[in-house]
PDB file of C-alpha atoms in Angstrom:
ATOM      1  CA  MET A   4       0.000   0.000   0.000  1.00 58.00           C
ATOM      2  CA  GLN A   5       2.893   2.368   0.795  1.00 57.00           C
ATOM      3  CA  ILE A   6       4.385   1.826  -2.675  1.00 56.00           C
ATOM      4  CA  PHE A   7       1.019   2.593  -4.259  1.00 44.00           C
ATOM      5  CA  ARG A   8       0.805   5.936  -2.396  1.00 45.00           C
ATOM      6  CA  LEU A   9       4.328   6.886  -3.461  1.00 39.00           C
ATOM      7  CA  LEU A  10       3.488   5.984  -7.050  1.00 43.00           C
ATOM      8  CA  VAL A  11       0.347   8.141  -6.956  1.00 39.00           C
ATOM      9  CA  ILE A  12       2.323  11.083  -5.539  1.00 40.00           C
ATOM     10  CA  ALA A  13       5.044  10.679  -8.182  1.00 46.00           C
ATOM     11  CA  VAL A  14       2.461  10.590 -10.976  1.00 47.00           C
ATOM     12  CA  ALA A  15       0.725  13.680  -9.568  1.00 42.00           C
ATOM     13  CA  ILE A  16       4.012  15.595  -9.516  1.00 41.00           C
ATOM     14  CA  PHE A  17       4.813  14.418 -13.036  1.00 45.00           C
ATOM     15  CA  LEU A  18       1.429  15.512 -14.351  1.00 43.00           C
ATOM     16  CA  THR A  19       1.330  18.921 -12.693  1.00 42.00           C
ATOM     17  CA  GLY A  20       4.937  20.149 -12.814  1.00 43.00           C
ATOM     18  CA  CYS A  21       5.832  23.739 -11.992  1.00 49.00           C
ATOM     19  CA  GLY A  22       4.252  26.853 -13.418  1.00 52.00           C
ATOM     20  CA  THR A  23       6.431  28.790 -15.820  1.00 62.00           C
ATOM     21  CA  LYS A  24       7.442  32.260 -14.679  1.00 73.00           C
ATOM     22  CA  GLY A  25       8.133  35.235 -16.880  1.00 79.00           C
ATOM     23  CA  PRO A  26       6.352  38.122 -18.585  1.00 85.00           C
ATOM     24  CA  ARG A  27       3.154  37.178 -20.404  1.00 88.00           C
ATOM     25  CA  TYR A  28       2.741  37.403 -24.183  1.00 88.00           C
ATOM     26  CA  ALA A  29       0.198  40.193 -23.818  1.00 84.00           C
ATOM     27  CA  GLU A  30       2.797  42.218 -21.859  1.00 86.00           C
ATOM     28  CA  VAL A  31       5.752  41.803 -24.240  1.00 86.00           C
ATOM     29  CA  GLU A  32       4.234  41.386 -27.707  1.00 85.00           C
ATOM     30  CA  ALA A  33       4.861  45.070 -28.505  1.00 84.00           C
ATOM     31  CA  ASN A  34       8.568  44.546 -27.711  1.00 83.00           C
ATOM     32  CA  PHE A  35       9.137  41.793 -30.285  1.00 88.00           C
ATOM     33  CA  PRO A  36      11.986  42.731 -32.629  1.00 89.00           C
ATOM     34  CA  THR A  37      10.983  43.749 -36.150  1.00 91.00           C
ATOM     35  CA  LEU A  38      11.721  41.031 -38.692  1.00 93.00           C
ATOM     36  CA  ARG A  39      14.529  41.799 -41.111  1.00 94.00           C
ATOM     37  CA  PRO A  40      13.656  41.557 -44.818  1.00 96.00           C
ATOM     38  CA  GLY A  41      13.877  37.945 -45.991  1.00 97.00           C
ATOM     39  CA  TYR A  42      13.199  36.512 -42.509  1.00 97.00           C
ATOM     40  CA  GLY A  43      10.234  34.679 -41.009  1.00 97.00           C
ATOM     41  CA  ARG A  44       9.307  34.086 -37.377  1.00 96.00           C
ATOM     42  CA  LEU A  45       8.516  30.763 -35.698  1.00 97.00           C
ATOM     43  CA  VAL A  46       6.474  31.029 -32.487  1.00 96.00           C
ATOM     44  CA  VAL A  47       6.428  27.839 -30.411  1.00 96.00           C
ATOM     45  CA  TYR A  48       3.999  27.572 -27.513  1.00 94.00           C
ATOM     46  CA  ARG A  49       2.644  25.060 -25.036  1.00 92.00           C
ATOM     47  CA  SER A  50      -0.550  25.939 -23.227  1.00 89.00           C
ATOM     48  CA  GLY A  51      -0.460  23.152 -20.666  1.00 76.00           C
ATOM     49  CA  GLY A  52      -2.028  19.773 -20.299  1.00 69.00           C
ATOM     50  CA  LEU A  53      -0.471  16.438 -19.501  1.00 69.00           C
ATOM     51  CA  GLY A  54       3.161  16.049 -18.426  1.00 69.00           C
ATOM     52  CA  ALA A  55       4.116  19.564 -17.371  1.00 73.00           C
ATOM     53  CA  ALA A  56       7.353  18.209 -15.891  1.00 78.00           C
ATOM     54  CA  VAL A  57       8.407  16.875 -19.318  1.00 82.00           C
ATOM     55  CA  GLN A  58      10.199  19.733 -21.102  1.00 88.00           C
ATOM     56  CA  PRO A  59      11.842  18.528 -24.301  1.00 89.00           C
ATOM     57  CA  ASP A  60      14.267  20.664 -26.279  1.00 91.00           C
ATOM     58  CA  ILE A  61      12.833  22.145 -29.474  1.00 94.00           C
ATOM     59  CA  LYS A  62      15.153  22.165 -32.459  1.00 95.00           C
ATOM     60  CA  LEU A  63      14.885  23.898 -35.811  1.00 96.00           C
ATOM     61  CA  ASN A  64      16.824  21.977 -38.476  1.00 96.00           C
ATOM     62  CA  GLY A  65      18.817  20.389 -35.650  1.00 94.00           C
ATOM     63  CA  GLU A  66      19.635  23.710 -33.919  1.00 95.00           C
ATOM     64  CA  LEU A  67      18.365  24.135 -30.354  1.00 95.00           C
ATOM     65  CA  VAL A  68      15.967  27.114 -30.256  1.00 94.00           C
ATOM     66  CA  GLY A  69      14.095  26.590 -26.974  1.00 92.00           C
ATOM     67  CA  LYS A  70      12.303  24.268 -24.572  1.00 91.00           C
ATOM     68  CA  SER A  71       8.711  23.085 -24.612  1.00 90.00           C
ATOM     69  CA  GLN A  72       7.635  24.263 -21.169  1.00 91.00           C
ATOM     70  CA  SER A  73       4.077  24.194 -19.888  1.00 90.00           C
ATOM     71  CA  GLN A  74       2.258  27.553 -20.069  1.00 92.00           C
ATOM     72  CA  SER A  75       5.024  29.230 -22.082  1.00 93.00           C
ATOM     73  CA  PHE A  76       6.155  30.392 -25.518  1.00 94.00           C
ATOM     74  CA  PHE A  77       9.286  31.536 -27.340  1.00 93.00           C
ATOM     75  CA  PHE A  78      10.119  32.591 -30.870  1.00 94.00           C
ATOM     76  CA  ALA A  79      12.971  32.199 -33.344  1.00 94.00           C
ATOM     77  CA  ASP A  80      13.615  34.357 -36.408  1.00 95.00           C
ATOM     78  CA  ARG A  81      15.258  32.665 -39.387  1.00 97.00           C
ATOM     79  CA  ILE A  82      15.777  33.251 -43.109  1.00 97.00           C
ATOM     80  CA  ALA A  83      12.522  32.444 -44.902  1.00 97.00           C
ATOM     81  CA  GLY A  84      12.339  28.866 -46.167  1.00 97.00           C
ATOM     82  CA  ASN A  85      11.476  25.293 -45.265  1.00 97.00           C
ATOM     83  CA  TYR A  86      12.486  23.961 -41.860  1.00 98.00           C
ATOM     84  CA  THR A  87      11.972  20.909 -39.679  1.00 97.00           C
ATOM     85  CA  VAL A  88      10.900  21.470 -36.073  1.00 97.00           C
ATOM     86  CA  SER A  89      11.742  18.544 -33.787  1.00 96.00           C
ATOM     87  CA  ALA A  90      11.324  17.466 -30.169  1.00 93.00           C
ATOM     88  CA  ARG A  91      12.584  14.323 -28.470  1.00 90.00           C
ATOM     89  CA  THR A  92      11.542  12.399 -25.381  1.00 86.00           C
ATOM     90  CA  GLU A  93      11.117   8.630 -25.823  1.00 82.00           C
ATOM     91  CA  VAL A  94      10.856   9.165 -29.553  1.00 84.00           C
ATOM     92  CA  GLU A  95      11.651  12.068 -31.838  1.00 89.00           C
ATOM     93  CA  THR A  96       8.702  13.965 -33.265  1.00 92.00           C
ATOM     94  CA  THR A  97       9.126  16.236 -36.294  1.00 95.00           C
ATOM     95  CA  LEU A  98       7.024  18.765 -38.167  1.00 96.00           C
ATOM     96  CA  ASP A  99       7.923  20.463 -41.454  1.00 97.00           C
ATOM     97  CA  VAL A 100       7.151  24.194 -41.526  1.00 97.00           C
ATOM     98  CA  ASP A 101       7.533  26.982 -44.054  1.00 97.00           C
ATOM     99  CA  LEU A 102       8.775  30.305 -42.703  1.00 97.00           C
ATOM    100  CA  VAL A 103       7.425  33.004 -45.007  1.00 97.00           C
ATOM    101  CA  ASP A 104       9.229  36.306 -45.613  1.00 97.00           C
ATOM    102  CA  GLY A 105       7.786  38.761 -43.064  1.00 96.00           C
ATOM    103  CA  GLY A 106       5.333  36.185 -41.728  1.00 97.00           C
ATOM    104  CA  THR A 107       4.837  34.281 -38.487  1.00 97.00           C
ATOM    105  CA  THR A 108       4.362  30.522 -38.230  1.00 98.00           C
ATOM    106  CA  TYR A 109       2.843  29.059 -35.052  1.00 98.00           C
ATOM    107  CA  VAL A 110       3.600  25.606 -33.643  1.00 97.00           C
ATOM    108  CA  GLN A 111       1.814  24.265 -30.589  1.00 95.00           C
ATOM    109  CA  THR A 112       3.575  21.597 -28.565  1.00 93.00           C
ATOM    110  CA  SER A 113       1.943  19.161 -26.179  1.00 87.00           C
ATOM    111  CA  ILE A 114       2.799  15.979 -24.322  1.00 83.00           C
ATOM    112  CA  THR A 115       0.901  12.737 -24.846  1.00 81.00           C
ATOM    113  CA  VAL A 116       1.097   9.517 -22.864  1.00 77.00           C
ATOM    114  CA  GLY A 117       4.179   7.453 -23.614  1.00 71.00           C
ATOM    115  CA  LEU A 118       5.565   4.136 -22.442  1.00 74.00           C
ATOM    116  CA  LEU A 119       8.074   5.563 -19.917  1.00 73.00           C
ATOM    117  CA  VAL A 120       7.927   9.323 -20.443  1.00 72.00           C
ATOM    118  CA  GLY A 121       5.389  11.529 -22.204  1.00 77.00           C
ATOM    119  CA  GLN A 122       5.868  11.932 -25.938  1.00 81.00           C
ATOM    120  CA  SER A 123       5.981  15.279 -27.715  1.00 86.00           C
ATOM    121  CA  ARG A 124       3.371  16.327 -30.211  1.00 89.00           C
ATOM    122  CA  LEU A 125       3.978  19.232 -32.603  1.00 93.00           C
ATOM    123  CA  THR A 126       0.994  20.821 -34.342  1.00 94.00           C
ATOM    124  CA  LEU A 127       0.955  23.636 -36.900  1.00 97.00           C
ATOM    125  CA  ARG A 128      -1.647  26.264 -35.879  1.00 97.00           C
ATOM    126  CA  ASP A 129      -3.169  29.220 -37.676  1.00 96.00           C
ATOM    127  CA  GLU A 130      -2.760  32.684 -36.179  1.00 96.00           C
ATOM    128  CA  SER A 131      -6.292  32.956 -34.773  1.00 96.00           C
ATOM    129  CA  THR A 132      -5.986  29.630 -32.924  1.00 95.00           C
ATOM    130  CA  ALA A 133      -2.549  30.544 -31.553  1.00 95.00           C
ATOM    131  CA  LEU A 134      -3.722  33.966 -30.399  1.00 94.00           C
ATOM    132  CA  GLU A 135      -6.458  32.313 -28.307  1.00 94.00           C
ATOM    133  CA  HIS A 136      -3.718  30.674 -26.189  1.00 93.00           C
ATOM    134  CA  LEU A 137      -0.737  33.046 -26.315  1.00 94.00           C
ATOM    135  CA  PRO A 138      -1.875  36.058 -24.206  1.00 93.00           C
ATOM    136  CA  ARG A 139      -1.736  34.128 -20.906  1.00 91.00           C
ATOM    137  CA  LEU A 140       1.523  32.267 -21.625  1.00 93.00           C
ATOM    138  CA  ALA A 141       4.926  33.216 -20.165  1.00 92.00           C
ATOM    139  CA  TYR A 142       7.798  34.233 -22.433  1.00 92.00           C
ATOM    140  CA  THR A 143      10.821  31.923 -22.002  1.00 90.00           C
ATOM    141  CA  GLY A 144      12.967  32.973 -24.963  1.00 86.00           C
ATOM    142  CA  PRO A 145      16.599  34.126 -24.904  1.00 79.00           C
ATOM    143  CA  ILE A 146      15.983  37.768 -25.911  1.00 75.00           C
ATOM    144  CA  PRO A 147      15.196  39.814 -22.781  1.00 73.00           C
ATOM    145  CA  LEU A 148      11.717  41.273 -23.176  1.00 71.00           C
ATOM    146  CA  VAL A 149      10.450  43.411 -20.312  1.00 65.00           C
ATOM    147  CA  PRO A 150       6.825  44.556 -20.229  1.00 62.00           C
ATOM    148  CA  GLY A 151       6.606  48.100 -21.605  1.00 56.00           C
ATOM    149  CA  VAL A 152      10.372  48.713 -21.414  1.00 51.00           C
ATOM    150  CA  ASN A 153      13.172  48.306 -23.926  1.00 47.00           C
ATOM    151  CA  SER A 154      16.384  47.699 -21.994  1.00 39.00           C
ATOM    152  CA  ILE A 155      18.352  46.352 -24.941  1.00 40.00           C
ATOM    153  CA  ALA A 156      21.888  47.649 -25.534  1.00 40.00           C
ATOM    154  CA  GLY A 157      21.900  49.684 -22.341  1.00 36.00           C
ATOM    155  CA  ARG A 158      18.836  51.779 -23.201  1.00 38.00           C
ATOM    156  CA  SER A 159      15.842  51.972 -20.923  1.00 37.00           C
ATOM    157  CA  THR A 160      13.018  53.547 -22.869  1.00 37.00           C
ATOM    158  CA  ASP A 161       9.274  53.377 -22.415  1.00 37.00           C
ATOM    159  CA  MET A 162       8.057  51.564 -25.553  1.00 34.00           C
ATOM    160  CA  ARG A 163       4.942  53.737 -25.747  1.00 34.00           C
ATOM    161  CA  THR A 164       7.107  56.786 -26.532  1.00 34.00           C
ATOM    162  CA  ARG A 165       9.666  55.031 -28.738  1.00 36.00           C
ATOM    163  CA  ALA A 166       9.366  56.033 -32.409  1.00 37.00           C
ATOM    164  CA  SER A 167      10.186  52.611 -33.891  1.00 42.00           C
ATOM    165  CA  PRO A 168      10.054  48.984 -32.720  1.00 47.00           C
ATOM    166  CA  VAL A 169      13.119  47.030 -31.641  1.00 52.00           C
ATOM    167  CA  THR A 170      15.062  45.500 -34.553  1.00 53.00           C
ATOM    168  CA  LEU A 171      17.497  42.605 -34.643  1.00 54.00           C
ATOM    169  CA  ASP A 172      20.281  45.164 -35.062  1.00 54.00           C
ATOM    170  CA  ASP A 173      19.279  46.635 -31.673  1.00 52.00           C
ATOM    171  CA  LEU A 174      20.028  43.240 -30.153  1.00 56.00           C
ATOM    172  CA  SER A 175      23.691  43.311 -31.239  1.00 53.00           C
ATOM    173  CA  GLY A 176      24.541  44.987 -27.912  1.00 53.00           C
ATOM    174  CA  LEU A 177      23.726  41.719 -26.170  1.00 55.00           C
ATOM    175  CA  LEU A 178      26.560  39.886 -27.918  1.00 56.00           C
ATOM    176  CA  PRO A 179      30.181  40.009 -26.754  1.00 57.00           C
ATOM    177  CA  PRO A 180      32.493  42.079 -28.996  1.00 58.00           C
ATOM    178  CA  ALA A 181      34.017  40.232 -31.951  1.00 57.00           C
ATOM    179  CA  ARG A 182      37.624  39.181 -31.479  1.00 59.00           C
TER     180      ARG A 182
END
């Protein structure tokens, strides 16, 4: 009976996981960098569900771009073209996507029941479906986005008074100097 209780507790922890912290999509959407000409944006999100503790890496053509975390999203900007999004737990799951010049492609991730660990599911979503989920999700991407404030490259400016949106060139201040 003791083993059964421990098993139930372990399953409960596995299924609930921890809530993701960070600014919400609705708070930072205005701070997204402007896409450079010839680039498309991939937004990957996970709105919850089964297996919150399972957080597989998300790769774009084999390059790590983020983690599938419950109640979160991130984005990656790449040269427009065809790409393969992948996630791996027990098995590798892939999805082919087309990043359109100046456009945004949305991929929803989820975890389904697996033999030992939950398995990833990747689903292409249209913008209206994605925007139903995104506003309440936490941003977990590598570019620092602060609600209402642009603190990139040492500037701290209220975005409501800034004349133009943040560009990828503005982000160059985050990188160490070239040697």
